[in-house]
Amino acid sequence: MSRSSLSRRAASAVVITLAVSLLAACGGGGGGGGGASSGPATATATVSASGSAPSGQHNQADVRFAQEMIPHHRQAIDMADLAAKQAASGDVKALAEKIKRAQGPEIETMTAWLKSWGKPVPQGETGTQRGGPTAQPGMAGGQEMANLRNASGADFDKLFLTMMIAHHQGAIAVANSEKKDGLYGPAKQLADSIISSQNAEIAQMRKTLGGGTGSPSATAH
């Protein structure tokens, strides 16, 4: 083969390589639905969704939601812990375990948000009981928790369900406030999840109580 033919082939290869590179670059940056654009776009979305929220992406309502819901969840878990030994009903024990499995990881998630925002993480349940200076909706008072700790069997089941219905209604009220006023997407999604799951559990608890309403007067204060 002549030297001129080799040169022409080399030049053609360079042109083809450049063309392919340009097409790939256009495909990665375009908004079309082609396969070439889906890879980079998906990767970018994943990084954005999983990374810590920059301060500009949340507001005070998001902070308040996390700071209120963490101790709220902690008390629900404290109540659920009692059911393992003191409840008579298998349905009550199963519900209590379900509450613990759901709300434990949610506490960890909200704690991570607060830390990433440089905001304090609430400790324990101090000041959250009804009647306190920073009372939150649905939280049980000290005497109510003492009554639950001292109950057993069918009496425990009835008291647990009545108190947990009120507790869930309070959590739903806090979640509704986040949906209305919050800015941070994951927090609003968690609020949606809480509203959906806890409304379903309220219906289940009322059915377990025999079709009653639990204790409507003990709802959020």
CSV table of C-alpha atoms in Angstrom, one decimal:
chain,number,residue,atom,x,y,z
A,1,MET,CA,0.0,0.0,0.0
A,2,SER,CA,1.3,3.5,-0.9
A,3,ARG,CA,2.3,6.0,1.7
A,4,SER,CA,-0.4,8.4,0.4
A,5,SER,CA,-3.1,5.7,0.9
A,6,LEU,CA,-1.9,5.2,4.5
A,7,SER,CA,-2.1,8.9,5.1
A,8,ARG,CA,-5.6,9.1,3.7
A,9,ARG,CA,-6.7,6.2,6.0
A,10,ALA,CA,-5.2,7.9,9.0
A,11,ALA,CA,-6.8,11.2,8.3
A,12,SER,CA,-10.2,9.4,7.9
A,13,ALA,CA,-9.8,7.6,11.2
A,14,VAL,CA,-9.1,11.0,12.9
A,15,VAL,CA,-12.2,12.5,11.4
A,16,ILE,CA,-14.4,9.5,12.5
A,17,THR,CA,-13.0,9.7,16.0
A,18,LEU,CA,-13.7,13.4,16.3
A,19,ALA,CA,-17.3,12.9,14.9
A,20,VAL,CA,-18.0,10.2,17.5
A,21,SER,CA,-16.7,12.4,20.3
A,22,LEU,CA,-18.8,15.3,19.3
A,23,LEU,CA,-21.9,13.1,19.1
A,24,ALA,CA,-21.3,11.7,22.5
A,25,ALA,CA,-20.8,15.2,24.0
A,26,CYS,CA,-24.0,16.5,22.4
A,27,GLY,CA,-25.9,13.4,23.6
A,28,GLY,CA,-24.7,13.8,27.2
A,29,GLY,CA,-25.8,17.4,27.5
A,30,GLY,CA,-29.0,17.3,25.6
A,31,GLY,CA,-32.5,17.0,27.1
A,32,GLY,CA,-33.7,14.3,24.8
A,33,GLY,CA,-34.8,10.8,25.9
A,34,GLY,CA,-31.9,9.0,24.1
A,35,GLY,CA,-29.9,6.4,26.0
A,36,ALA,CA,-26.7,8.5,25.8
A,37,SER,CA,-28.2,11.3,27.9
A,38,SER,CA,-29.8,9.1,30.6
A,39,GLY,CA,-26.5,8.0,32.2
A,40,PRO,CA,-25.0,11.4,33.1
A,41,ALA,CA,-28.4,12.8,34.0
A,42,THR,CA,-29.2,9.9,36.3
A,43,ALA,CA,-25.8,10.2,38.0
A,44,THR,CA,-26.3,13.9,38.6
A,45,ALA,CA,-29.7,13.3,40.1
A,46,THR,CA,-28.5,10.6,42.4
A,47,VAL,CA,-25.7,12.8,43.8
A,48,SER,CA,-28.0,15.7,44.4
A,49,ALA,CA,-30.6,13.5,46.1
A,50,SER,CA,-28.2,11.7,48.4
A,51,GLY,CA,-25.9,14.6,49.4
A,52,SER,CA,-26.3,16.8,52.4
A,53,ALA,CA,-28.7,19.6,51.9
A,54,PRO,CA,-27.1,23.0,51.4
A,55,SER,CA,-28.4,25.6,53.8
A,56,GLY,CA,-30.3,27.3,51.0
A,57,GLN,CA,-32.5,24.3,50.5
A,58,HIS,CA,-34.2,24.2,53.9
A,59,ASN,CA,-36.0,26.7,56.1
A,60,GLN,CA,-36.9,27.1,59.7
A,61,ALA,CA,-40.1,25.0,59.3
A,62,ASP,CA,-37.9,22.1,58.2
A,63,VAL,CA,-35.7,22.5,61.3
A,64,ARG,CA,-38.7,22.7,63.6
A,65,PHE,CA,-40.2,19.6,62.0
A,66,ALA,CA,-37.1,17.5,62.7
A,67,GLN,CA,-36.6,19.0,66.2
A,68,GLU,CA,-40.3,18.3,67.1
A,69,MET,CA,-40.6,14.9,65.5
A,70,ILE,CA,-37.5,13.3,66.9
A,71,PRO,CA,-38.6,13.4,70.6
A,72,HIS,CA,-42.2,12.6,69.4
A,73,HIS,CA,-40.9,9.4,67.8
A,74,ARG,CA,-38.7,8.6,70.8
A,75,GLN,CA,-41.8,8.6,73.1
A,76,ALA,CA,-43.7,6.4,70.6
A,77,ILE,CA,-40.8,3.9,70.7
A,78,ASP,CA,-40.7,4.1,74.6
A,79,MET,CA,-44.4,3.2,74.5
A,80,ALA,CA,-43.9,0.4,72.0
A,81,ASP,CA,-41.0,-1.1,74.1
A,82,LEU,CA,-43.5,-1.7,77.0
A,83,ALA,CA,-45.8,-3.7,74.8
A,84,ALA,CA,-43.4,-6.6,74.3
A,85,LYS,CA,-43.7,-7.6,77.9
A,86,GLN,CA,-47.0,-6.0,79.1
A,87,ALA,CA,-49.4,-6.4,76.2
A,88,ALA,CA,-51.8,-9.3,76.0
A,89,SER,CA,-52.9,-9.0,72.4
A,90,GLY,CA,-50.7,-10.3,69.6
A,91,ASP,CA,-52.0,-7.5,67.4
A,92,VAL,CA,-50.9,-4.9,69.9
A,93,LYS,CA,-47.4,-6.4,70.1
A,94,ALA,CA,-47.1,-6.6,66.3
A,95,LEU,CA,-48.2,-3.0,65.9
A,96,ALA,CA,-45.7,-1.9,68.6
A,97,GLU,CA,-42.9,-3.7,66.7
A,98,LYS,CA,-43.9,-2.1,63.4
A,99,ILE,CA,-43.8,1.4,65.0
A,100,LYS,CA,-40.3,0.7,66.3
A,101,ARG,CA,-39.0,-0.5,63.0
A,102,ALA,CA,-40.4,2.5,61.2
A,103,GLN,CA,-39.6,5.3,63.6
A,104,GLY,CA,-36.1,4.3,64.7
A,105,PRO,CA,-34.6,4.9,61.2
A,106,GLU,CA,-36.7,8.1,60.8
A,107,ILE,CA,-35.0,9.5,64.0
A,108,GLU,CA,-31.6,8.7,62.5
A,109,THR,CA,-32.5,10.4,59.2
A,110,MET,CA,-33.8,13.6,60.9
A,111,THR,CA,-30.8,13.6,63.2
A,112,ALA,CA,-28.5,13.6,60.2
A,113,TRP,CA,-30.4,16.5,58.7
A,114,LEU,CA,-30.0,18.6,61.8
A,115,LYS,CA,-26.3,17.9,62.0
A,116,SER,CA,-25.8,18.8,58.4
A,117,TRP,CA,-27.6,22.1,58.9
A,118,GLY,CA,-25.6,22.9,62.1
A,119,LYS,CA,-28.7,22.8,64.2
A,120,PRO,CA,-29.0,21.2,67.7
A,121,VAL,CA,-30.5,17.7,68.0
A,122,PRO,CA,-33.0,17.5,70.8
A,123,GLN,CA,-32.2,15.2,73.7
A,124,GLY,CA,-34.7,12.8,75.2
A,125,GLU,CA,-38.3,14.0,75.7
A,126,THR,CA,-37.7,16.9,78.1
A,127,GLY,CA,-40.3,19.6,77.8
A,128,THR,CA,-42.4,17.9,75.2
A,129,GLN,CA,-45.2,16.6,77.4
A,130,ARG,CA,-48.7,18.1,77.2
A,131,GLY,CA,-49.0,21.1,79.4
A,132,GLY,CA,-45.2,21.9,79.3
A,133,PRO,CA,-43.8,25.1,77.9
A,134,THR,CA,-42.8,23.5,74.6
A,135,ALA,CA,-45.7,21.0,74.5
A,136,GLN,CA,-46.1,19.2,71.2
A,137,PRO,CA,-49.3,17.7,69.8
A,138,GLY,CA,-50.2,14.3,71.0
A,139,MET,CA,-47.3,13.8,73.5
A,140,ALA,CA,-48.3,11.9,76.6
A,141,GLY,CA,-47.8,13.5,80.0
A,142,GLY,CA,-45.7,12.0,82.8
A,143,GLN,CA,-48.6,10.6,84.7
A,144,GLU,CA,-50.0,9.0,81.5
A,145,MET,CA,-46.7,7.3,80.8
A,146,ALA,CA,-46.5,6.1,84.5
A,147,ASN,CA,-50.0,4.6,84.1
A,148,LEU,CA,-48.9,2.8,81.0
A,149,ARG,CA,-45.8,1.4,82.7
A,150,ASN,CA,-47.9,0.1,85.5
A,151,ALA,CA,-50.6,-1.5,83.3
A,152,SER,CA,-50.6,-5.1,82.0
A,153,GLY,CA,-52.7,-7.5,80.0
A,154,ALA,CA,-56.0,-6.2,78.5
A,155,ASP,CA,-55.8,-3.0,80.6
A,156,PHE,CA,-52.4,-2.2,79.0
A,157,ASP,CA,-53.7,-3.0,75.5
A,158,LYS,CA,-56.6,-0.5,75.8
A,159,LEU,CA,-54.5,2.2,77.4
A,160,PHE,CA,-51.7,1.7,74.8
A,161,LEU,CA,-54.0,1.9,71.9
A,162,THR,CA,-55.9,5.0,73.2
A,163,MET,CA,-52.6,6.8,73.9
A,164,MET,CA,-51.0,5.8,70.6
A,165,ILE,CA,-54.0,7.0,68.6
A,166,ALA,CA,-53.7,10.5,70.3
A,167,HIS,CA,-49.9,10.3,69.7
A,168,HIS,CA,-50.3,9.5,66.0
A,169,GLN,CA,-52.8,12.3,65.6
A,170,GLY,CA,-50.3,14.7,67.1
A,171,ALA,CA,-47.5,13.4,64.7
A,172,ILE,CA,-49.9,13.9,61.8
A,173,ALA,CA,-50.5,17.5,62.9
A,174,VAL,CA,-46.7,18.2,63.0
A,175,ALA,CA,-46.3,16.6,59.5
A,176,ASN,CA,-49.1,18.6,58.1
A,177,SER,CA,-47.3,21.8,59.2
A,178,GLU,CA,-44.2,20.6,57.5
A,179,LYS,CA,-46.0,20.0,54.2
A,180,LYS,CA,-47.5,23.5,54.4
A,181,ASP,CA,-44.5,25.5,55.4
A,182,GLY,CA,-41.4,23.4,54.8
A,183,LEU,CA,-38.9,23.8,51.9
A,184,TYR,CA,-36.6,20.7,52.1
A,185,GLY,CA,-37.9,18.0,49.7
A,186,PRO,CA,-36.9,14.9,51.7
A,187,ALA,CA,-38.5,16.4,54.9
A,188,LYS,CA,-41.7,17.0,53.0
A,189,GLN,CA,-41.6,13.5,51.6
A,190,LEU,CA,-41.1,12.1,55.1
A,191,ALA,CA,-44.1,14.2,56.3
A,192,ASP,CA,-46.2,12.6,53.6
A,193,SER,CA,-45.1,9.1,54.6
A,194,ILE,CA,-45.9,9.8,58.3
A,195,ILE,CA,-49.3,11.1,57.4
A,196,SER,CA,-50.1,8.0,55.2
A,197,SER,CA,-48.7,5.3,57.5
A,198,GLN,CA,-50.0,6.7,60.8
A,199,ASN,CA,-53.5,7.3,59.5
A,200,ALA,CA,-53.5,3.7,58.4
A,201,GLU,CA,-52.3,2.6,61.9
A,202,ILE,CA,-55.0,4.8,63.6
A,203,ALA,CA,-57.6,3.0,61.6
A,204,GLN,CA,-56.1,-0.4,62.6
A,205,MET,CA,-56.0,0.6,66.3
A,206,ARG,CA,-59.6,1.8,66.3
A,207,LYS,CA,-60.6,-1.5,64.8
A,208,THR,CA,-58.6,-3.4,67.5
A,209,LEU,CA,-60.4,-1.3,70.1
A,210,GLY,CA,-63.7,-2.7,68.8
A,211,GLY,CA,-64.6,-0.1,66.2
A,212,GLY,CA,-64.5,2.8,68.7
A,213,THR,CA,-62.6,6.1,68.2
A,214,GLY,CA,-60.1,5.4,70.9
A,215,SER,CA,-60.0,8.6,72.9
A,216,PRO,CA,-61.0,11.6,70.7
A,217,SER,CA,-60.7,14.0,73.6
A,218,ALA,CA,-57.0,13.0,74.0
A,219,THR,CA,-56.0,14.2,70.6
A,220,ALA,CA,-53.5,17.0,70.0
A,221,HIS,CA,-53.5,19.9,72.5
